[in-house]
Amino acid sequence: QKEVEQDPGPLSVPEGAIVSLNCTYSNSAFQYFMWYRQYSRKGPELLMYTYSSGNKEDGRFTAQVDKSSKYISLFIRDSQPSDSATYLCAMSSTSGTYKYIFGTGTRLKVLA
Amino acid sequence: GAGVSQSPSNKVTEKGKDVELRCDPISGHTALYWYRQSLGQGLEFLIYFQGNSAPDKSGLPSDRFSAERTGGSVSTLTIQRTQQEDSAVYLCASSPRPGFGGQETQYFGPGTRLLVL
C-alpha cells in the first residue's frame, strides 16, 4: 500500500463548478501538507500549504486537513478552464529528512 | 527572479549509454532535491542536498544513479548504463533552506524528459 493515495481521475466538470480533490495517507507522522498544480509538460507549482489540521483559504482555493481521518482535500470554487491541470498532493513529516511524499495526481478538466 | 532551470529539457538515449542531467536552483537556495516522475506514478524522491553534501540518498534506485552538487549551486544527476525503465521525467526542486513546508517549501523546475530506447 502506498503511503499517499490519490484518485488519478480524470475528473471533468463544467465551468463554474466546485471541484473537490482528495488524498488519503497512512503515515500519522505527516504534519505538513501541500497541493501542487502541474500543467502538461511543466514542473509542479505550489498552490497551497497547510500545517497540521484545519482549513486554509486563498482566493478560490481552500485546503482542508483532517488528521484524525488521515484525509486532505483541496476545493476549487468557480472553476475555470485555466484550472485544467493535474493536481498533486504532497506531505512530509518533521522527522528524518525533508523529502516530500507525493500522491499520483488527479487530472482535472474544466469544460467551457 | 529566475526559477529553477533544468537542462536538457528532453533527452533521448540508447540503452547502456550514460546521461547527465543538470539543475540550476533558485539563487540563494541552499536545499536541492531530485525527484523522478514516471507515467502513472507520483513524484518519487531520489536525493536531497544541503549545500554540497547529500544527507539523504535513500531514493536512488540503484548504484547506476549518482548526483553531485558543486559550489552550493548547480547539481548534476548522472545515470550510468541507462535502462529502459529509467525513462521518466526527472524533476529538480530547491528551497531557501531545508525544512518541512512554509518558508521552506520546494519550488520545482520544468523537468528533463528522458527516453531510453
GROMACS .gro file of C-alpha atoms in nm:
model
  229
    1GLN     CA    1   0.000   0.000   0.000
    2LYS     CA    2   0.128   0.345  -0.091
    3GLU     CA    3   0.180   0.599   0.183
    4VAL     CA    4  -0.033   0.852  -0.006
    5GLU     CA    5  -0.333   0.756  -0.218
    6GLN     CA    6  -0.492   0.987  -0.473
    7ASP     CA    7  -0.757   0.911  -0.734
    8PRO     CA    8  -0.593   0.967  -1.073
    9GLY     CA    9  -0.917   1.075  -1.241
   10PRO     CA   10  -0.967   1.215  -1.495
   11LEU     CA   11  -1.226   1.443  -1.343
   12SER     CA   12  -1.434   1.653  -1.584
   13VAL     CA   13  -1.652   1.937  -1.457
   14PRO     CA   14  -1.837   2.227  -1.620
   15GLU     CA   15  -1.703   2.579  -1.584
   16GLY     CA   16  -1.816   2.739  -1.259
   17ALA     CA   17  -1.847   2.411  -1.069
   18ILE     CA   18  -1.698   2.347  -0.727
   19VAL     CA   19  -1.422   2.088  -0.750
   20SER     CA   20  -1.319   1.861  -0.466
   21LEU     CA   21  -0.983   1.683  -0.484
   22ASN     CA   22  -0.873   1.444  -0.213
   23CYS     CA   23  -0.585   1.239  -0.078
   24THR     CA   24  -0.563   0.982   0.197
   25TYR     CA   25  -0.248   0.882   0.375
   26SER     CA   26  -0.130   0.619   0.617
   27ASN     CA   27   0.165   0.780   0.799
   28SER     CA   28   0.039   0.957   1.112
   29ALA     CA   29   0.374   1.140   1.137
   30PHE     CA   30   0.286   1.364   0.841
   31GLN     CA   31   0.245   1.721   0.961
   32TYR     CA   32   0.290   1.935   0.650
   33PHE     CA   33   0.053   1.911   0.358
   34MET     CA   34   0.094   2.073   0.018
   35TRP     CA   35  -0.105   2.095  -0.302
   36TYR     CA   36   0.078   2.142  -0.629
   37ARG     CA   37  -0.067   2.212  -0.973
   38GLN     CA   38   0.108   2.071  -1.277
   39TYR     CA   39   0.027   2.175  -1.630
   40SER     CA   40   0.114   1.942  -1.914
   41ARG     CA   41   0.491   1.920  -1.973
   42LYS     CA   42   0.563   2.167  -1.692
   43GLY     CA   43   0.702   2.133  -1.341
   44PRO     CA   44   0.467   2.134  -1.040
   45GLU     CA   45   0.387   2.474  -0.891
   46LEU     CA   46   0.286   2.522  -0.529
   47LEU     CA   47  -0.078   2.615  -0.472
   48MET     CA   48  -0.138   2.575  -0.102
   49TYR     CA   49   0.049   2.472   0.207
   50THR     CA   50  -0.102   2.380   0.546
   51TYR     CA   51   0.041   2.263   0.873
   52SER     CA   52  -0.137   2.003   1.086
   53SER     CA   53  -0.517   2.005   1.087
   54GLY     CA   54  -0.755   2.277   0.983
   55ASN     CA   55  -0.855   2.487   0.685
   56LYS     CA   56  -0.672   2.742   0.477
   57GLU     CA   57  -0.824   2.964   0.211
   58ASP     CA   58  -0.655   3.151  -0.072
   59GLY     CA   59  -0.883   3.310  -0.327
   60ARG     CA   60  -1.084   3.038  -0.499
   61PHE     CA   61  -0.883   2.762  -0.331
   62THR     CA   62  -0.945   2.605   0.010
   63ALA     CA   63  -0.728   2.333   0.162
   64GLN     CA   64  -0.856   2.113   0.443
   65VAL     CA   65  -0.668   1.867   0.659
   66ASP     CA   66  -0.833   1.610   0.883
   67LYS     CA   67  -0.553   1.432   1.062
   68SER     CA   68  -0.790   1.211   1.261
   69SER     CA   69  -0.913   1.060   0.934
   70LYS     CA   70  -0.579   1.096   0.754
   71TYR     CA   71  -0.760   1.280   0.476
   72ILE     CA   72  -0.683   1.604   0.297
   73SER     CA   73  -0.886   1.797   0.044
   74LEU     CA   74  -0.849   2.083  -0.199
   75PHE     CA   75  -1.162   2.270  -0.304
   76ILE     CA   76  -1.171   2.494  -0.610
   77ARG     CA   77  -1.465   2.734  -0.632
   78ASP     CA   78  -1.592   2.884  -0.956
   79SER     CA   79  -1.366   2.656  -1.156
   80GLN     CA   80  -1.223   2.793  -1.482
   81PRO     CA   81  -1.089   2.620  -1.794
   82SER     CA   82  -0.747   2.752  -1.692
   83ASP     CA   83  -0.770   2.529  -1.383
   84SER     CA   84  -0.742   2.225  -1.610
   85ALA     CA   85  -0.426   2.053  -1.492
   86THR     CA   86  -0.302   1.768  -1.274
   87TYR     CA   87  -0.325   1.835  -0.901
   88LEU     CA   88  -0.071   1.664  -0.678
   89CYS     CA   89  -0.090   1.637  -0.302
   90ALA     CA   90   0.237   1.616  -0.111
   91MET     CA   91   0.318   1.571   0.253
   92SER     CA   92   0.611   1.548   0.488
   93SER     CA   93   0.682   1.466   0.849
   94THR     CA   94   0.905   1.650   1.093
   95SER     CA   95   1.127   1.352   1.149
   96GLY     CA   96   1.402   1.235   0.923
   97THR     CA   97   1.485   1.441   0.618
   98TYR     CA   98   1.286   1.689   0.418
   99LYS     CA   99   1.164   1.482   0.129
  100TYR     CA  100   0.805   1.514   0.019
  101ILE     CA  101   0.583   1.211  -0.038
  102PHE     CA  102   0.354   1.273  -0.333
  103GLY     CA  103   0.024   1.130  -0.448
  104THR     CA  104  -0.001   1.018  -0.808
  105GLY     CA  105  -0.201   1.327  -0.902
  106THR     CA  106  -0.560   1.385  -1.017
  107ARG     CA  107  -0.614   1.505  -1.371
  108LEU     CA  108  -0.881   1.777  -1.382
  109LYS     CA  109  -1.055   1.912  -1.691
  110VAL     CA  110  -1.284   2.213  -1.664
  111LEU     CA  111  -1.513   2.238  -1.964
  112ALA     CA  112  -1.603   2.580  -2.102
  113GLY     CA  113   1.358   3.639  -1.038
  114ALA     CA  114   1.457   3.330  -1.226
  115GLY     CA  115   1.311   3.000  -1.119
  116VAL     CA  116   1.469   2.657  -1.114
  117SER     CA  117   1.607   2.565  -1.453
  118GLN     CA  118   1.693   2.223  -1.587
  119SER     CA  119   1.875   2.102  -1.895
  120PRO     CA  120   1.832   1.941  -2.130
  121SER     CA  121   1.454   1.965  -2.148
  122ASN     CA  122   1.443   1.641  -2.346
  123LYS     CA  123   1.696   1.361  -2.381
  124VAL     CA  124   1.676   1.050  -2.596
  125THR     CA  125   1.947   0.793  -2.544
  126GLU     CA  126   2.022   0.433  -2.623
  127LYS     CA  127   2.016   0.160  -2.364
  128GLY     CA  128   2.356   0.126  -2.199
  129LYS     CA  129   2.466   0.485  -2.251
  130ASP     CA  130   2.539   0.728  -1.967
  131VAL     CA  131   2.340   1.052  -1.930
  132GLU     CA  132   2.388   1.369  -1.726
  133LEU     CA  133   2.101   1.589  -1.620
  134ARG     CA  134   2.162   1.939  -1.490
  135CYS     CA  135   1.975   2.153  -1.238
  136ASP     CA  136   2.026   2.522  -1.163
  137PRO     CA  137   1.840   2.608  -0.841
  138ILE     CA  138   1.698   2.945  -0.747
  139SER     CA  139   1.981   3.175  -0.642
  140GLY     CA  140   2.042   3.160  -0.269
  141HIS     CA  141   1.851   2.836  -0.215
  142THR     CA  142   2.066   2.605  -0.007
  143ALA     CA  143   1.850   2.292  -0.031
  144LEU     CA  144   1.813   2.099  -0.356
  145TYR     CA  145   1.609   1.788  -0.431
  146TRP     CA  146   1.581   1.544  -0.720
  147TYR     CA  147   1.260   1.356  -0.794
  148ARG     CA  148   1.151   1.119  -1.071
  149GLN     CA  149   0.803   1.114  -1.224
  150SER     CA  150   0.706   0.806  -1.421
  151LEU     CA  151   0.387   0.760  -1.619
  152GLY     CA  152   0.101   0.694  -1.378
  153GLN     CA  153   0.325   0.738  -1.077
  154GLY     CA  154   0.361   1.023  -0.836
  155LEU     CA  155   0.686   1.203  -0.786
  156GLU     CA  156   0.941   0.969  -0.636
  157PHE     CA  157   1.213   1.121  -0.417
  158LEU     CA  158   1.569   1.045  -0.527
  159ILE     CA  159   1.818   1.257  -0.331
  160TYR     CA  160   1.844   1.572  -0.120
  161PHE     CA  161   2.136   1.814  -0.094
  162GLN     CA  162   2.211   2.066   0.177
  163GLY     CA  163   2.488   2.277   0.036
  164ASN     CA  164   2.723   2.036  -0.138
  165SER     CA  165   2.653   1.739   0.084
  166ALA     CA  166   2.377   1.481   0.042
  167PRO     CA  167   2.234   1.379   0.380
  168ASP     CA  168   1.965   1.168   0.216
  169LYS     CA  169   2.035   0.948  -0.086
  170SER     CA  170   1.776   0.690   0.011
  171GLY     CA  171   1.568   0.729  -0.304
  172LEU     CA  172   1.838   0.650  -0.559
  173PRO     CA  173   1.710   0.330  -0.724
  174SER     CA  174   2.047   0.166  -0.787
  175ASP     CA  175   2.418   0.233  -0.788
  176ARG     CA  176   2.385   0.336  -1.153
  177PHE     CA  177   2.240   0.663  -1.023
  178SER     CA  178   2.460   0.929  -0.867
  179ALA     CA  179   2.441   1.302  -0.811
  180GLU     CA  180   2.667   1.581  -0.707
  181ARG     CA  181   2.638   1.946  -0.629
  182THR     CA  182   2.918   2.196  -0.657
  183GLY     CA  183   2.958   2.545  -0.516
  184GLY     CA  184   2.631   2.506  -0.332
  185SER     CA  185   2.453   2.572  -0.658
  186VAL     CA  186   2.438   2.360  -0.974
  187SER     CA  187   2.362   1.989  -0.939
  188THR     CA  188   2.415   1.706  -1.184
  189LEU     CA  189   2.228   1.376  -1.178
  190THR     CA  190   2.415   1.101  -1.363
  191ILE     CA  191   2.263   0.775  -1.477
  192GLN     CA  192   2.514   0.516  -1.595
  193ARG     CA  193   2.435   0.228  -1.829
  194THR     CA  194   2.080   0.351  -1.880
  195GLN     CA  195   1.794   0.101  -1.891
  196GLN     CA  196   1.451   0.139  -2.048
  197GLU     CA  197   1.291   0.155  -1.704
  198ASP     CA  198   1.489   0.473  -1.639
  199SER     CA  199   1.261   0.653  -1.887
  200ALA     CA  200   1.081   0.921  -1.687
  201VAL     CA  201   1.068   1.292  -1.615
  202TYR     CA  202   1.344   1.394  -1.377
  203LEU     CA  203   1.246   1.696  -1.168
  204CYS     CA  204   1.465   1.917  -0.958
  205ALA     CA  205   1.340   2.138  -0.676
  206SER     CA  206   1.504   2.388  -0.446
  207SER     CA  207   1.409   2.562  -0.124
  208PRO     CA  208   1.565   2.856   0.064
  209ARG     CA  209   1.676   2.621   0.340
  210PRO     CA  210   1.594   2.266   0.442
  211GLY     CA  211   1.263   2.230   0.617
  212PHE     CA  212   0.922   2.079   0.602
  213GLY     CA  213   0.699   2.344   0.450
  214GLY     CA  214   0.603   2.709   0.466
  215GLN     CA  215   0.914   2.918   0.409
  216GLU     CA  216   1.099   2.601   0.321
  217THR     CA  217   0.854   2.489   0.053
  218GLN     CA  218   1.010   2.330  -0.251
  219TYR     CA  219   0.998   2.506  -0.589
  220PHE     CA  220   1.023   2.286  -0.895
  221GLY     CA  221   1.191   2.319  -1.232
  222PRO     CA  222   1.030   2.212  -1.561
  223GLY     CA  223   1.198   1.873  -1.563
  224THR     CA  224   1.407   1.671  -1.807
  225ARG     CA  225   1.217   1.413  -2.010
  226LEU     CA  226   1.442   1.112  -2.053
  227LEU     CA  227   1.361   0.840  -2.304
  228VAL     CA  228   1.582   0.532  -2.316
  229LEU     CA  229   1.542   0.333  -2.635
   0.00000   0.00000   0.00000
